[in-house]
Amino acid sequence: MSEQLPGLHHMTAICGDAQRNVDFYVGVLGLRLVKKTVNFDDPGTYHLYYGDWQGNPGSILTFFAWAQAQRGRRGLGQVTATGLTVPEGALDYWKERLTKSGVSLGTVETRFGQSVLAFEDHDGLPLELITRPEAAMETADLWVGGPVPAQYAIRRMEGVTLTVAQREPTEKTLFALGFTLIGEEEGRLRYSAGQGESSTLADVLVSPDAPRGSLGVGIVHHVAWRTPSDETELDWRRQILEQGRSVSPVMDRDYFHSIYFHEPGGVLFEIATNPPGFTTDEPLESLGTRLCVPAWLEERRALLEQTLTPLRLPAPVVAEAP
Ligand code: ZN
């Protein structure tokens, strides 16, 4: 057996306009743009990565910018919410900050003892700020150049919610990936790749009558779980094949190496290696400030730079007084 998957690596969603995406995730949520690159399968479009100071696995949200695409439909076979960890007591700050930015908010709910504030980004992507007492102390990898004071800042992803038609097949796959069932509350099943820590959670909502989801703007494309090395990734690939599921070959994504497969409920899963990370092609201090392209696209860089609309980082990016 390969060792247990320690948790989330990243979530990738479809956004519309790339500049609005930067304005929201950097300017409003206070994440760091850790990589500005292109979609390797469609190099005329941006692939934007946000995260903490280093873009640690578990903190990363990525977006394919499909400016001309229609909104998708949320439903079965998708990640239908992405949770972000914030310190306990931070939600009043966030309510005010998000409201000022024109975001409409739901009411704060309590779920498994945590406070949850749900909202959508400008493209309709469902997000949740979820509190955790220990997050207050976790400041080592925060990006200090962001607009959100450290005591309120997003630490990383808390977990994802999957919506599927049947419990058993998805549960079986999660168990095979090393998750355990750690809670059940109001129809929500909670699985963890650890012991319930931040960035280890997969919640499952079983909703047989929900419509089938369709991909488009505002919809999660896939969720990636992390693994420490190329060797452990190959172990996982072998095990997934042994379970009779089809799985992609290992793909070189420059910043990690990935395999992809659909869990039986229809959600696209990826397993991504922790190394090499985002400093493989630019220094830590200046992550996200230049267009990075894979070596095989370097000869087309000039053309790509002409095709892609330049992006502005929100300015001034300085902390407001708490
Ligand atoms: Zn991915």
Short mmCIF file of C-alpha atoms and ligand atoms in Angstrom, two decimals:
data_model
loop_
_atom_site.label_atom_id
_atom_site.label_comp_id
_atom_site.label_asym_id
_atom_site.label_seq_id
_atom_site.Cartn_x
_atom_site.Cartn_y
_atom_site.Cartn_z
CA MET A 1 0.00 0.00 0.00
CA SER A 2 1.08 3.48 -0.78
CA GLU A 3 1.05 5.79 2.20
CA GLN A 4 -2.13 7.70 2.84
CA LEU A 5 -2.70 10.75 0.67
CA PRO A 6 -2.02 13.62 3.04
CA GLY A 7 -4.68 15.92 1.60
CA LEU A 8 -5.46 18.55 -0.97
CA HIS A 9 -2.96 19.84 -3.49
CA HIS A 10 -5.09 22.28 -5.51
CA MET A 11 -8.49 22.98 -7.00
CA THR A 12 -8.88 24.12 -10.60
CA ALA A 13 -11.93 26.01 -11.84
CA ILE A 14 -13.06 27.86 -14.96
CA CYS A 15 -13.24 31.64 -14.80
CA GLY A 16 -14.36 34.20 -17.37
CA ASP A 17 -12.29 37.38 -17.58
CA ALA A 18 -8.72 36.85 -16.29
CA GLN A 19 -8.29 40.41 -14.98
CA ARG A 20 -11.48 40.19 -12.88
CA ASN A 21 -10.18 36.90 -11.51
CA VAL A 22 -6.89 38.53 -10.43
CA ASP A 23 -8.75 41.51 -8.97
CA PHE A 24 -10.90 39.19 -6.84
CA TYR A 25 -8.46 36.53 -5.68
CA VAL A 26 -5.55 38.92 -5.03
CA GLY A 27 -7.34 42.23 -4.44
CA VAL A 28 -10.28 40.97 -2.38
CA LEU A 29 -9.38 37.53 -0.97
CA GLY A 30 -5.72 38.48 -0.47
CA LEU A 31 -4.15 35.38 -2.02
CA ARG A 32 -0.80 35.64 -3.77
CA LEU A 33 -0.66 35.19 -7.55
CA VAL A 34 2.06 32.53 -7.53
CA LYS A 35 2.11 31.70 -11.22
CA LYS A 36 0.96 33.36 -14.41
CA THR A 37 1.15 30.81 -17.17
CA VAL A 38 -0.92 29.48 -20.06
CA ASN A 39 -3.23 26.51 -20.33
CA PHE A 40 -0.85 23.84 -21.66
CA ASP A 41 -3.70 22.34 -23.71
CA ASP A 42 -4.85 25.75 -25.04
CA PRO A 43 -1.83 28.08 -24.87
CA GLY A 44 -3.69 31.17 -26.10
CA THR A 45 -5.47 31.35 -22.72
CA TYR A 46 -4.21 32.04 -19.21
CA HIS A 47 -3.80 29.52 -16.40
CA LEU A 48 -3.55 31.48 -13.12
CA TYR A 49 -2.42 30.03 -9.79
CA TYR A 50 -3.04 31.58 -6.39
CA GLY A 51 -1.88 30.45 -2.99
CA ASP A 52 0.13 31.33 0.07
CA TRP A 53 3.63 32.90 -0.02
CA GLN A 54 5.22 29.82 -1.62
CA GLY A 55 2.15 28.29 -3.21
CA ASN A 56 2.34 25.33 -0.83
CA PRO A 57 0.31 22.27 -1.83
CA GLY A 58 -3.04 22.59 -0.11
CA SER A 59 -3.16 26.37 -0.53
CA ILE A 60 -3.49 26.49 -4.30
CA LEU A 61 -6.50 27.63 -6.32
CA THR A 62 -6.01 27.64 -10.09
CA PHE A 63 -8.15 28.98 -12.92
CA PHE A 64 -8.41 28.39 -16.64
CA ALA A 65 -9.58 31.71 -18.09
CA TRP A 66 -12.20 31.04 -20.76
CA ALA A 67 -13.28 34.57 -21.60
CA GLN A 68 -15.79 33.55 -24.27
CA ALA A 69 -17.36 30.59 -22.47
CA GLN A 70 -20.86 30.35 -21.02
CA ARG A 71 -21.56 29.82 -17.35
CA GLY A 72 -21.68 26.15 -16.42
CA ARG A 73 -24.33 24.39 -14.38
CA ARG A 74 -23.62 23.19 -10.87
CA GLY A 75 -24.71 19.65 -10.16
CA LEU A 76 -23.87 15.99 -9.93
CA GLY A 77 -20.35 14.85 -10.57
CA GLN A 78 -18.73 18.09 -9.47
CA VAL A 79 -16.93 19.82 -6.66
CA THR A 80 -19.81 22.11 -5.63
CA ALA A 81 -18.03 24.15 -2.95
CA THR A 82 -14.44 24.96 -2.03
CA GLY A 83 -13.70 25.75 1.61
CA LEU A 84 -10.92 28.13 2.67
CA THR A 85 -9.48 28.09 6.20
CA VAL A 86 -9.51 31.31 8.24
CA PRO A 87 -8.82 31.90 11.94
CA GLU A 88 -11.68 31.76 14.41
CA GLY A 89 -13.22 35.18 14.85
CA ALA A 90 -12.31 36.33 11.32
CA LEU A 91 -15.79 36.15 9.80
CA ASP A 92 -16.99 39.61 10.92
CA TYR A 93 -14.02 41.14 9.13
CA TRP A 94 -14.77 39.08 6.02
CA LYS A 95 -18.48 39.92 6.04
CA GLU A 96 -17.62 43.59 5.92
CA ARG A 97 -14.81 43.22 3.40
CA LEU A 98 -16.82 41.06 0.99
CA THR A 99 -19.94 43.22 1.27
CA LYS A 100 -17.86 46.33 0.46
CA SER A 101 -16.57 44.50 -2.61
CA GLY A 102 -20.12 43.86 -3.81
CA VAL A 103 -20.25 40.16 -2.90
CA SER A 104 -23.61 38.92 -1.60
CA LEU A 105 -23.34 36.68 1.42
CA GLY A 106 -25.33 33.87 2.92
CA THR A 107 -25.80 33.67 6.68
CA VAL A 108 -23.05 32.14 8.82
CA GLU A 109 -23.81 28.47 9.49
CA THR A 110 -22.30 26.08 11.99
CA ARG A 111 -21.04 22.82 10.50
CA PHE A 112 -19.16 20.16 12.49
CA GLY A 113 -18.55 22.87 15.11
CA GLN A 114 -16.95 25.29 12.62
CA SER A 115 -18.43 28.58 11.41
CA VAL A 116 -18.98 28.70 7.64
CA LEU A 117 -19.60 31.81 5.51
CA ALA A 118 -20.69 30.90 1.99
CA PHE A 119 -20.50 33.20 -1.03
CA GLU A 120 -19.76 33.13 -4.75
CA ASP A 121 -17.05 34.86 -6.73
CA HIS A 122 -18.00 37.19 -9.65
CA ASP A 123 -18.32 34.14 -11.95
CA GLY A 124 -20.67 32.27 -9.58
CA LEU A 125 -18.02 29.88 -8.21
CA PRO A 126 -19.13 28.72 -4.73
CA LEU A 127 -16.62 29.41 -1.95
CA GLU A 128 -16.80 29.07 1.82
CA LEU A 129 -14.69 30.69 4.52
CA ILE A 130 -14.43 28.16 7.36
CA THR A 131 -13.01 28.94 10.79
CA ARG A 132 -10.49 26.95 12.75
CA PRO A 133 -9.01 28.05 16.12
CA GLU A 134 -5.48 26.77 15.41
CA ALA A 135 -5.32 28.79 12.15
CA ALA A 136 -4.60 31.94 14.17
CA MET A 137 -1.11 30.63 14.96
CA GLU A 138 -0.38 29.48 11.41
CA THR A 139 1.25 32.55 9.93
CA ALA A 140 4.60 31.25 8.67
CA ASP A 141 3.60 30.96 5.01
CA LEU A 142 1.31 33.95 4.74
CA TRP A 143 1.98 36.41 1.96
CA VAL A 144 2.73 39.66 3.75
CA GLY A 145 2.28 41.74 0.59
CA GLY A 146 -1.45 41.05 0.51
CA PRO A 147 -4.27 43.42 1.42
CA VAL A 148 -5.71 41.32 4.29
CA PRO A 149 -4.23 41.65 7.81
CA ALA A 150 -2.59 38.44 9.01
CA GLN A 151 -5.09 37.77 11.78
CA TYR A 152 -7.89 37.39 9.22
CA ALA A 153 -6.01 36.06 6.17
CA ILE A 154 -6.92 32.83 4.35
CA ARG A 155 -4.46 30.10 5.34
CA ARG A 156 -5.14 27.44 2.72
CA MET A 157 -7.96 25.28 1.44
CA GLU A 158 -9.99 23.65 4.19
CA GLY A 159 -11.67 21.05 2.01
CA VAL A 160 -14.00 20.47 -0.91
CA THR A 161 -17.62 19.36 -1.19
CA LEU A 162 -18.48 16.73 -3.81
CA THR A 163 -22.07 16.27 -5.01
CA VAL A 164 -22.86 12.76 -6.26
CA ALA A 165 -25.93 10.58 -6.86
CA GLN A 166 -24.91 7.57 -4.75
CA ARG A 167 -22.91 7.22 -1.59
CA GLU A 168 -21.24 3.81 -1.90
CA PRO A 169 -19.19 4.04 -5.11
CA THR A 170 -17.65 7.42 -4.20
CA GLU A 171 -17.07 6.31 -0.61
CA LYS A 172 -15.33 3.18 -1.79
CA THR A 173 -12.96 5.23 -3.92
CA LEU A 174 -12.24 7.66 -1.09
CA PHE A 175 -11.49 4.72 1.23
CA ALA A 176 -9.16 3.25 -1.39
CA LEU A 177 -7.34 6.60 -1.50
CA GLY A 178 -6.80 6.44 2.27
CA PHE A 179 -9.66 8.63 3.46
CA THR A 180 -11.73 7.71 6.52
CA LEU A 181 -15.28 8.76 7.37
CA ILE A 182 -14.97 11.16 10.31
CA GLY A 183 -18.46 12.63 10.59
CA GLU A 184 -22.01 12.81 9.35
CA GLU A 185 -24.26 15.82 9.87
CA GLU A 186 -27.49 16.84 8.13
CA GLY A 187 -26.85 14.65 5.12
CA ARG A 188 -23.24 15.74 4.78
CA LEU A 189 -20.63 12.97 4.98
CA ARG A 190 -17.18 14.11 6.02
CA TYR A 191 -14.07 12.20 5.00
CA SER A 192 -10.49 13.08 5.84
CA ALA A 193 -7.16 12.01 4.40
CA GLY A 194 -5.72 12.72 7.87
CA GLN A 195 -7.45 13.22 11.19
CA GLY A 196 -9.73 16.04 10.14
CA GLU A 197 -7.05 18.72 9.77
CA SER A 198 -7.31 21.71 7.46
CA SER A 199 -6.75 20.75 3.79
CA THR A 200 -7.50 17.06 4.34
CA LEU A 201 -11.30 17.18 3.98
CA ALA A 202 -13.68 15.84 1.36
CA ASP A 203 -17.36 16.34 2.20
CA VAL A 204 -19.88 14.35 0.17
CA LEU A 205 -23.47 15.39 -0.46
CA VAL A 206 -25.58 12.55 -1.84
CA SER A 207 -28.27 14.15 -3.95
CA PRO A 208 -29.76 11.68 -6.49
CA ASP A 209 -32.28 14.22 -7.81
CA ALA A 210 -29.80 17.02 -8.46
CA PRO A 211 -29.28 17.90 -12.13
CA ARG A 212 -26.16 16.68 -13.86
CA GLY A 213 -23.53 19.38 -13.76
CA SER A 214 -22.07 20.88 -16.91
CA LEU A 215 -18.66 22.46 -17.27
CA GLY A 216 -18.37 26.19 -17.87
CA VAL A 217 -17.52 29.47 -16.19
CA GLY A 218 -17.96 29.34 -12.40
CA ILE A 219 -17.55 25.57 -12.21
CA VAL A 220 -14.74 23.50 -10.69
CA HIS A 221 -12.90 21.49 -13.35
CA HIS A 222 -11.13 19.07 -10.98
CA VAL A 223 -9.68 18.64 -7.52
CA ALA A 224 -6.10 17.48 -6.94
CA TRP A 225 -4.82 15.46 -3.98
CA ARG A 226 -1.16 15.69 -3.05
CA THR A 227 1.48 13.00 -2.93
CA PRO A 228 5.12 13.43 -1.82
CA SER A 229 7.05 12.03 -4.79
CA ASP A 230 7.03 10.59 -8.29
CA GLU A 231 7.43 7.11 -6.76
CA THR A 232 4.33 7.44 -4.56
CA GLU A 233 2.43 8.82 -7.53
CA LEU A 234 3.32 5.74 -9.59
CA ASP A 235 2.16 3.54 -6.68
CA TRP A 236 -1.18 5.31 -6.74
CA ARG A 237 -1.43 4.93 -10.50
CA ARG A 238 -0.85 1.19 -10.20
CA GLN A 239 -3.43 0.86 -7.42
CA ILE A 240 -6.07 2.82 -9.34
CA LEU A 241 -5.53 0.57 -12.38
CA GLU A 242 -5.83 -2.49 -10.13
CA GLN A 243 -9.22 -1.19 -8.98
CA GLY A 244 -10.29 -1.35 -12.62
CA ARG A 245 -10.47 2.41 -13.18
CA SER A 246 -8.92 4.13 -16.14
CA VAL A 247 -6.28 6.69 -15.29
CA SER A 248 -4.16 9.03 -17.39
CA PRO A 249 -0.44 8.61 -17.88
CA VAL A 250 1.75 10.85 -15.70
CA MET A 251 1.60 14.38 -17.13
CA ASP A 252 4.33 16.96 -16.59
CA ARG A 253 2.60 20.15 -15.40
CA ASP A 254 5.98 21.90 -14.83
CA TYR A 255 5.18 22.71 -11.17
CA PHE A 256 4.03 19.16 -10.31
CA HIS A 257 3.47 15.84 -12.03
CA SER A 258 -0.08 14.61 -12.34
CA ILE A 259 -2.39 11.72 -13.02
CA TYR A 260 -6.12 12.11 -13.60
CA PHE A 261 -9.10 9.81 -13.18
CA HIS A 262 -12.85 10.11 -12.60
CA GLU A 263 -14.17 8.87 -9.29
CA PRO A 264 -17.37 6.83 -9.82
CA GLY A 265 -19.65 9.78 -8.95
CA GLY A 266 -18.20 11.66 -11.92
CA VAL A 267 -15.84 14.11 -10.20
CA LEU A 268 -12.48 14.47 -11.94
CA PHE A 269 -9.69 13.70 -9.46
CA GLU A 270 -6.01 14.43 -9.94
CA ILE A 271 -3.08 13.24 -7.86
CA ALA A 272 -0.25 15.79 -8.02
CA THR A 273 3.27 15.58 -6.63
CA ASN A 274 4.43 18.16 -4.08
CA PRO A 275 7.70 18.83 -5.94
CA PRO A 276 9.06 20.67 -7.83
CA GLY A 277 6.81 23.63 -6.92
CA PHE A 278 6.54 27.16 -8.23
CA THR A 279 10.17 28.29 -7.83
CA THR A 280 11.24 25.98 -10.65
CA ASP A 281 11.14 28.82 -13.21
CA GLU A 282 11.17 32.09 -11.21
CA PRO A 283 12.45 33.26 -7.81
CA LEU A 284 10.22 33.03 -4.74
CA GLU A 285 10.27 36.81 -4.26
CA SER A 286 8.84 37.54 -7.70
CA LEU A 287 6.45 34.62 -8.25
CA GLY A 288 3.58 35.46 -10.55
CA THR A 289 5.02 38.68 -11.95
CA ARG A 290 6.06 37.44 -15.40
CA LEU A 291 4.47 35.14 -17.94
CA CYS A 292 5.95 31.67 -17.46
CA VAL A 293 5.62 29.11 -20.23
CA PRO A 294 6.85 25.54 -20.51
CA ALA A 295 10.08 24.98 -22.42
CA TRP A 296 8.23 23.56 -25.43
CA LEU A 297 6.31 26.86 -25.78
CA GLU A 298 9.29 29.23 -25.35
CA GLU A 299 9.64 29.66 -29.11
CA ARG A 300 6.05 30.94 -29.20
CA ARG A 301 6.47 33.29 -26.23
CA ALA A 302 6.50 36.51 -28.29
CA LEU A 303 3.29 35.51 -30.04
CA LEU A 304 1.63 34.49 -26.77
CA GLU A 305 2.59 37.79 -25.14
CA GLN A 306 0.88 39.59 -28.04
CA THR A 307 -2.24 37.41 -27.89
CA LEU A 308 -2.81 37.48 -24.12
CA THR A 309 -4.19 40.67 -22.60
CA PRO A 310 -1.62 41.89 -20.03
CA LEU A 311 -2.79 41.53 -16.43
CA ARG A 312 -2.43 44.19 -13.74
CA LEU A 313 -1.91 43.18 -10.15
CA PRO A 314 -4.28 45.16 -7.91
CA ALA A 315 -2.51 48.19 -6.47
CA PRO A 316 -1.75 49.38 -3.91
CA VAL A 317 -1.51 45.95 -2.34
CA VAL A 318 -0.94 46.93 1.29
CA ALA A 319 -2.54 45.84 4.54
CA GLU A 320 -5.48 47.87 5.84
CA ALA A 321 -5.34 48.78 9.49
CA PRO A 322 -7.09 46.02 11.48
ZN ZN B 1 -4.88 20.23 -11.59
#
